[in-house]
Coordinates of C-alpha atoms in Angstrom, one line a residue:
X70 CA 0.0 0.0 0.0
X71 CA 2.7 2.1 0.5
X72 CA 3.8 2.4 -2.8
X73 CA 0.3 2.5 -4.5
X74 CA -0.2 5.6 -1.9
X75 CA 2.9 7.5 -2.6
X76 CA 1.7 7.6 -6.3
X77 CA -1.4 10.2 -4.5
X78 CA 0.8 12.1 -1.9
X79 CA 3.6 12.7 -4.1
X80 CA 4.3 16.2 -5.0
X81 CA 3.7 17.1 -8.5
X82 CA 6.2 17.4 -10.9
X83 CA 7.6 20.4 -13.0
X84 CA 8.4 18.3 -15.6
X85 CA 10.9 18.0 -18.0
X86 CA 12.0 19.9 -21.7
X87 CA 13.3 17.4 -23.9
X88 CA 13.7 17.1 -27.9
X89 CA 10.4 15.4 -29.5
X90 CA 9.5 15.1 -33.1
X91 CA 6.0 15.0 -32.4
X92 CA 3.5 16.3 -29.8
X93 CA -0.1 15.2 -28.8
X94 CA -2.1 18.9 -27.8
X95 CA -3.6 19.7 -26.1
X96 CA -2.4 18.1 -22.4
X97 CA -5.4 16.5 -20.4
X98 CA -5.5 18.0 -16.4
X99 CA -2.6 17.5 -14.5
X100 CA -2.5 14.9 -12.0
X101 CA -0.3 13.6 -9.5
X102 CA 3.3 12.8 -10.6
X103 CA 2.9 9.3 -11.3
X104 CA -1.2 9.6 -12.3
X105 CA -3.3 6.9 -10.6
X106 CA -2.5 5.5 -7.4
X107 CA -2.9 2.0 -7.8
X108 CA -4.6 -1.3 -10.1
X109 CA -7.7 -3.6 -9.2
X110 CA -9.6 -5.0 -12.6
X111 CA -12.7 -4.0 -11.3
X112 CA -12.0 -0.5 -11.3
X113 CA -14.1 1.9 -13.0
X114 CA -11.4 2.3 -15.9
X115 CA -14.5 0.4 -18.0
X116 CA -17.1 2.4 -17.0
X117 CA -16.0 4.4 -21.0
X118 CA -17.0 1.4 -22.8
X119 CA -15.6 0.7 -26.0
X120 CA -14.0 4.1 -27.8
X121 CA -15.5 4.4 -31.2
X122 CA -13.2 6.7 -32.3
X123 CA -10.7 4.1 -34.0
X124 CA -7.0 3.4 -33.4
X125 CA -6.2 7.1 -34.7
X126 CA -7.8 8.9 -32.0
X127 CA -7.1 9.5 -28.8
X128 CA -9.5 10.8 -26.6
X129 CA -9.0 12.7 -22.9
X130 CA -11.9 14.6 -21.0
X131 CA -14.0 15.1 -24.4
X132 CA -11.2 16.1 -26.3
X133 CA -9.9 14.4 -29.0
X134 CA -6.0 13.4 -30.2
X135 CA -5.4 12.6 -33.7
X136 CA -2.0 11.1 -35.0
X137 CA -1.1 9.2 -38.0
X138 CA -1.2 5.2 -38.0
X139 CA 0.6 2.6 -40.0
X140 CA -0.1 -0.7 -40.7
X141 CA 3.1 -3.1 -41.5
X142 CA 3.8 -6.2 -43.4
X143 CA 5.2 -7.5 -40.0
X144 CA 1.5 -8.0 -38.5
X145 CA -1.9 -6.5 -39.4
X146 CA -1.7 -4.6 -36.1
X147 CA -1.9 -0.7 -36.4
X148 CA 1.0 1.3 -35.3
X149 CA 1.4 5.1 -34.8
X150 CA 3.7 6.9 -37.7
X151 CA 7.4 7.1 -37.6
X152 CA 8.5 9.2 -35.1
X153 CA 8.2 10.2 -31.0
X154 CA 4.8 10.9 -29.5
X155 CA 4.8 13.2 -26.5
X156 CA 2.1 12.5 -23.8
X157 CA 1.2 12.9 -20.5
X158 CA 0.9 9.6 -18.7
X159 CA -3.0 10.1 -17.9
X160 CA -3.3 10.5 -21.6
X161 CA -0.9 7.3 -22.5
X162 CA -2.9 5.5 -20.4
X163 CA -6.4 6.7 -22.1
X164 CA -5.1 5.9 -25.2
X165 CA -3.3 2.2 -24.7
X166 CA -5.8 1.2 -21.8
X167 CA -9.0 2.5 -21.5
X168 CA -9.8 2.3 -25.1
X169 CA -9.1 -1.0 -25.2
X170 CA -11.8 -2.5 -22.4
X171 CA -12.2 -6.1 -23.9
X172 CA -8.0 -6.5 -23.0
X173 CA -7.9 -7.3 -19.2
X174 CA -4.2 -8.1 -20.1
X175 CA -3.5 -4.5 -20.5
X176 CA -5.0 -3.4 -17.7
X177 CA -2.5 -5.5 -15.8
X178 CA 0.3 -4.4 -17.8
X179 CA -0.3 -0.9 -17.1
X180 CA -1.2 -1.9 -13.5
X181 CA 2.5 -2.9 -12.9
X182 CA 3.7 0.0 -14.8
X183 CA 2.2 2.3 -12.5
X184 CA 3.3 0.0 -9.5
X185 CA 6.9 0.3 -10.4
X186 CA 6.8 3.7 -11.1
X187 CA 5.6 4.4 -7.8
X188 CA 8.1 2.1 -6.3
X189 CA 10.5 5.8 -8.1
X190 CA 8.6 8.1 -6.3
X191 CA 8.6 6.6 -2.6
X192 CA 11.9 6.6 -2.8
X193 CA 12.1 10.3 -4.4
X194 CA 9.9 11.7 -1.9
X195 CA 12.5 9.3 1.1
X196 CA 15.1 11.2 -0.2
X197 CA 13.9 14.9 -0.2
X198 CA 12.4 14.3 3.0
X199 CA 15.8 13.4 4.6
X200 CA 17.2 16.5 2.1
X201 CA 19.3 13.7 0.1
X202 CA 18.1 15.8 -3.2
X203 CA 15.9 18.7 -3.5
X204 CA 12.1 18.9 -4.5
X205 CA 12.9 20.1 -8.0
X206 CA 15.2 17.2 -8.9
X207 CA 14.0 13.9 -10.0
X208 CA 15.2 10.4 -10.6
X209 CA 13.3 9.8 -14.0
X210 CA 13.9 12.3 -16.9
X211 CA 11.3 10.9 -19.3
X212 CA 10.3 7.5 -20.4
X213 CA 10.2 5.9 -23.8
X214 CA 7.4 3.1 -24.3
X215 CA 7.6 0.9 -27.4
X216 CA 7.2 -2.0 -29.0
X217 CA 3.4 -4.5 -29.6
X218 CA 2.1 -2.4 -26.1
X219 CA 2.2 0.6 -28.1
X220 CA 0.0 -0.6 -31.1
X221 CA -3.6 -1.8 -31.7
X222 CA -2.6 -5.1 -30.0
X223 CA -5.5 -6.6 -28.2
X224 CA -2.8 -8.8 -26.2
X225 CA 0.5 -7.4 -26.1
X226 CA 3.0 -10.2 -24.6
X227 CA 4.4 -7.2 -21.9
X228 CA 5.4 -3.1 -22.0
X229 CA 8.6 -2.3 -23.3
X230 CA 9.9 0.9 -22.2
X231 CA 13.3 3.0 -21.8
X232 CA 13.6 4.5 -18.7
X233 CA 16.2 7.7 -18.2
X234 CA 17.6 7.7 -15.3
X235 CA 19.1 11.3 -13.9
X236 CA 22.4 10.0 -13.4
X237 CA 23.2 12.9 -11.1
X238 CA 20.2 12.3 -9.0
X239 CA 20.9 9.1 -8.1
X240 CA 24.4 9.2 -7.7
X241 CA 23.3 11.6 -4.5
X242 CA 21.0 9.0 -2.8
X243 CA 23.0 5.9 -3.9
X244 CA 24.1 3.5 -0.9
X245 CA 21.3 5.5 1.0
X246 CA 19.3 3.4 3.5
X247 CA 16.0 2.8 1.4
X248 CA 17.5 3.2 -1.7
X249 CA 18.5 0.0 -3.1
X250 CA 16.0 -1.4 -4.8
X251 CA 16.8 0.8 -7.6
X252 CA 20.4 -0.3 -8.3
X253 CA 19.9 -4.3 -7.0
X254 CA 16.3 -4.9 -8.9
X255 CA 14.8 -2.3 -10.9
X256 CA 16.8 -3.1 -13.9
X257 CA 17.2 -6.8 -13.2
X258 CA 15.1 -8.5 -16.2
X259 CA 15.7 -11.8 -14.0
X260 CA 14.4 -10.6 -10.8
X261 CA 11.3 -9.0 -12.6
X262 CA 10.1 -11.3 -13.9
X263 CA 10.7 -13.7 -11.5
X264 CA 8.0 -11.4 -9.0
X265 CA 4.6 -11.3 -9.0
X266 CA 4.2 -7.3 -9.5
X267 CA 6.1 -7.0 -12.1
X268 CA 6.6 -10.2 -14.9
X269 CA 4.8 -7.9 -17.2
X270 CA 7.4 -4.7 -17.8
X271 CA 10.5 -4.9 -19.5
X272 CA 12.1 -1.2 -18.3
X273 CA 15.4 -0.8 -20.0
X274 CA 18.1 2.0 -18.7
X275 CA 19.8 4.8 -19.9
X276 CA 21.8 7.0 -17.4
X277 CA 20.7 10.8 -18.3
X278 CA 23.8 12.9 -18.8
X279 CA 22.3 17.1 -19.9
X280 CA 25.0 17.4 -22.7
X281 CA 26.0 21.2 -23.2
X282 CA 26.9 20.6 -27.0
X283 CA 26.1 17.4 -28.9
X284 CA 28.3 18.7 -32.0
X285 CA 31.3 18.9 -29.9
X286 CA 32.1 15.6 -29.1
X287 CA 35.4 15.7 -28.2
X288 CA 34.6 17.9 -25.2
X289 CA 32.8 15.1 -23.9
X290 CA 32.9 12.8 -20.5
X291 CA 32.6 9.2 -21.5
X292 CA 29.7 8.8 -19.5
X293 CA 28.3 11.9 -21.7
X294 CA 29.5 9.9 -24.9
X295 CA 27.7 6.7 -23.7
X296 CA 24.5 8.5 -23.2
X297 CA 24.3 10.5 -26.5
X298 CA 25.0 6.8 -28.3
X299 CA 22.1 4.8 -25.9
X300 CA 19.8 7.5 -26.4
X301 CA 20.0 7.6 -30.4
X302 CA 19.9 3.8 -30.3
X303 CA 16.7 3.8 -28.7
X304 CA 15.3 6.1 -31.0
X305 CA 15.9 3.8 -33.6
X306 CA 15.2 0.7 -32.1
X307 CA 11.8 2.0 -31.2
X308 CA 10.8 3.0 -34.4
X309 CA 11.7 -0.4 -36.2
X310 CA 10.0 -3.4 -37.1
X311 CA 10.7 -7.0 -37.6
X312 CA 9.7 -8.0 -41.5
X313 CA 8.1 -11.3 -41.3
X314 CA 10.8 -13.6 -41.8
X315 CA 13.3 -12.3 -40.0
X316 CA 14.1 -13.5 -36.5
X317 CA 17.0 -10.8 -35.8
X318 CA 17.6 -7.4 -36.8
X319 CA 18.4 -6.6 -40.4
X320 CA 19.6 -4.4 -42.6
X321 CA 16.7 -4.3 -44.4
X322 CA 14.5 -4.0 -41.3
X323 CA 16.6 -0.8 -40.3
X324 CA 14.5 2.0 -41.3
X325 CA 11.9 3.9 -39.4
X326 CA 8.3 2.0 -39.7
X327 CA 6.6 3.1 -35.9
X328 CA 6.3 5.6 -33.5
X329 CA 6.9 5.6 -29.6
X330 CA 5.6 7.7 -27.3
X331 CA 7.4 9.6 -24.8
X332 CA 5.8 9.7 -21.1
X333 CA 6.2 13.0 -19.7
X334 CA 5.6 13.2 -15.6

């Protein structure tokens, strides 16, 4: 319970300016940091009923989101264009959950999404509270979801997302008492999916470095190197698709065929 109520009581954020190549306008309410407090399948997230807006849409609050969709030779399963979607995690969640009310699988999915994201902000709000880090910093920058979770998918298999972690905020509450669950198991695929709250999520890391010029290079920490290349190879990797007969990446798979969507908090 702990965690589901630190999702409510946690302050709210003042978000983060990042690069996007696309953005979903406008922004439904602001909510909490980490939007809904907790998961139960007989919540009232069905009360909507089925969206009849289609796969294009998105729709918040009576407002309505409209993005381009593809459709590859990979699967028959609809996809948003090439490129990176920026929403609001209310919003994400409208538009991958709640207008898909027949798939109880996705409600669990997101269920454990939110879970682990408020296992982020217990610890967030431990640290200020013992003045570790201030209340404007933040251990995640922005999130990156992608892959079948982010597609017309009745039954995606789990969510697949890139998490950026502020390296400099958690180098300041690393070794702190409370703290270790980040560095031991938040990243360990084995232990994940091994547990019962989160076998679902796949979250994948990429220290956040703020670079002060990505055109001089050679004026660059390693660690600021390593960031620039993760960060463009997630781009990418987001925005692919498997052809049909491939079982690995390819050459010819390499260009851009999808969007993601970035998760603003």
């Amino acid at each position: 319970m702990a965690d589901e109520q630190a999702l409510v009581n946690f302050r709210t954020s003042t978000g983060h300016l990042t690069n996007t190549i696309r953005r979903s306008e406008p922004h439904a309410p602001k909510q909490g940091k980490f939007g809904r407090s907790s998961y139960s399948p007989s919540e009232s997230i069905f009360e909507c009923g089925q969206s009849k807006l289609g796969p294009a849409s998105f729709s918040a609050n009576h407002r309505i989101f409209k993005f381009p969709t593809m459709t590859t030779a990979q699967n028959d399963y609809s996809t948003p264009a090439p490129g990176r979607i920026r929403m609001a995690l209310p919003e994400a969640k409208e538009k991958w959950v709640t207008q898909m009310p027949e798939s109880q699988r996705r409600l669990l999915i997101w269920g454990q999404f939110e879970t682990y994201l408020a296992r982020f902000a217990k610890i967030e709000g431990l640290a200020i509270d013992e003045g570790w880090i201030e209340p404007t910093e933040s251990l995640i920058t922005y999130l990156w979801l992608g892959g079948s979770f982010i597609s017309d998918k009745p039954e995606p298999g789990n969510l697949d997302f890139t998490l950026f972690l502020n390296n400099s905020t958690f180098q300041k509450i690393k070794g702190k008492p409370g703290t270790g669950w980040i560095g031991q198991e938040a990243f360990s695929r084995k232990k994940l999916r091994s547990s019962t709250e989160f076998s679902c999520i796949t979250p994948l890391r990429v220290d956040y470095f703020p670079v002060k010029s990505v055109f001089k290079l050679g004026d660059l920490t390693q660690a600021e190197l390593s960031y620039l290349t993760d960060r463009g190879a997630w781009d990418d990797w987001w925005q692919r698709k498997r052809n049909s007969d491939d079982r690995a990446p390819s050459r010819s798979s390499a260009a851009s065929r999808r969007g993601y969507v970035e998760v603003t908090l």
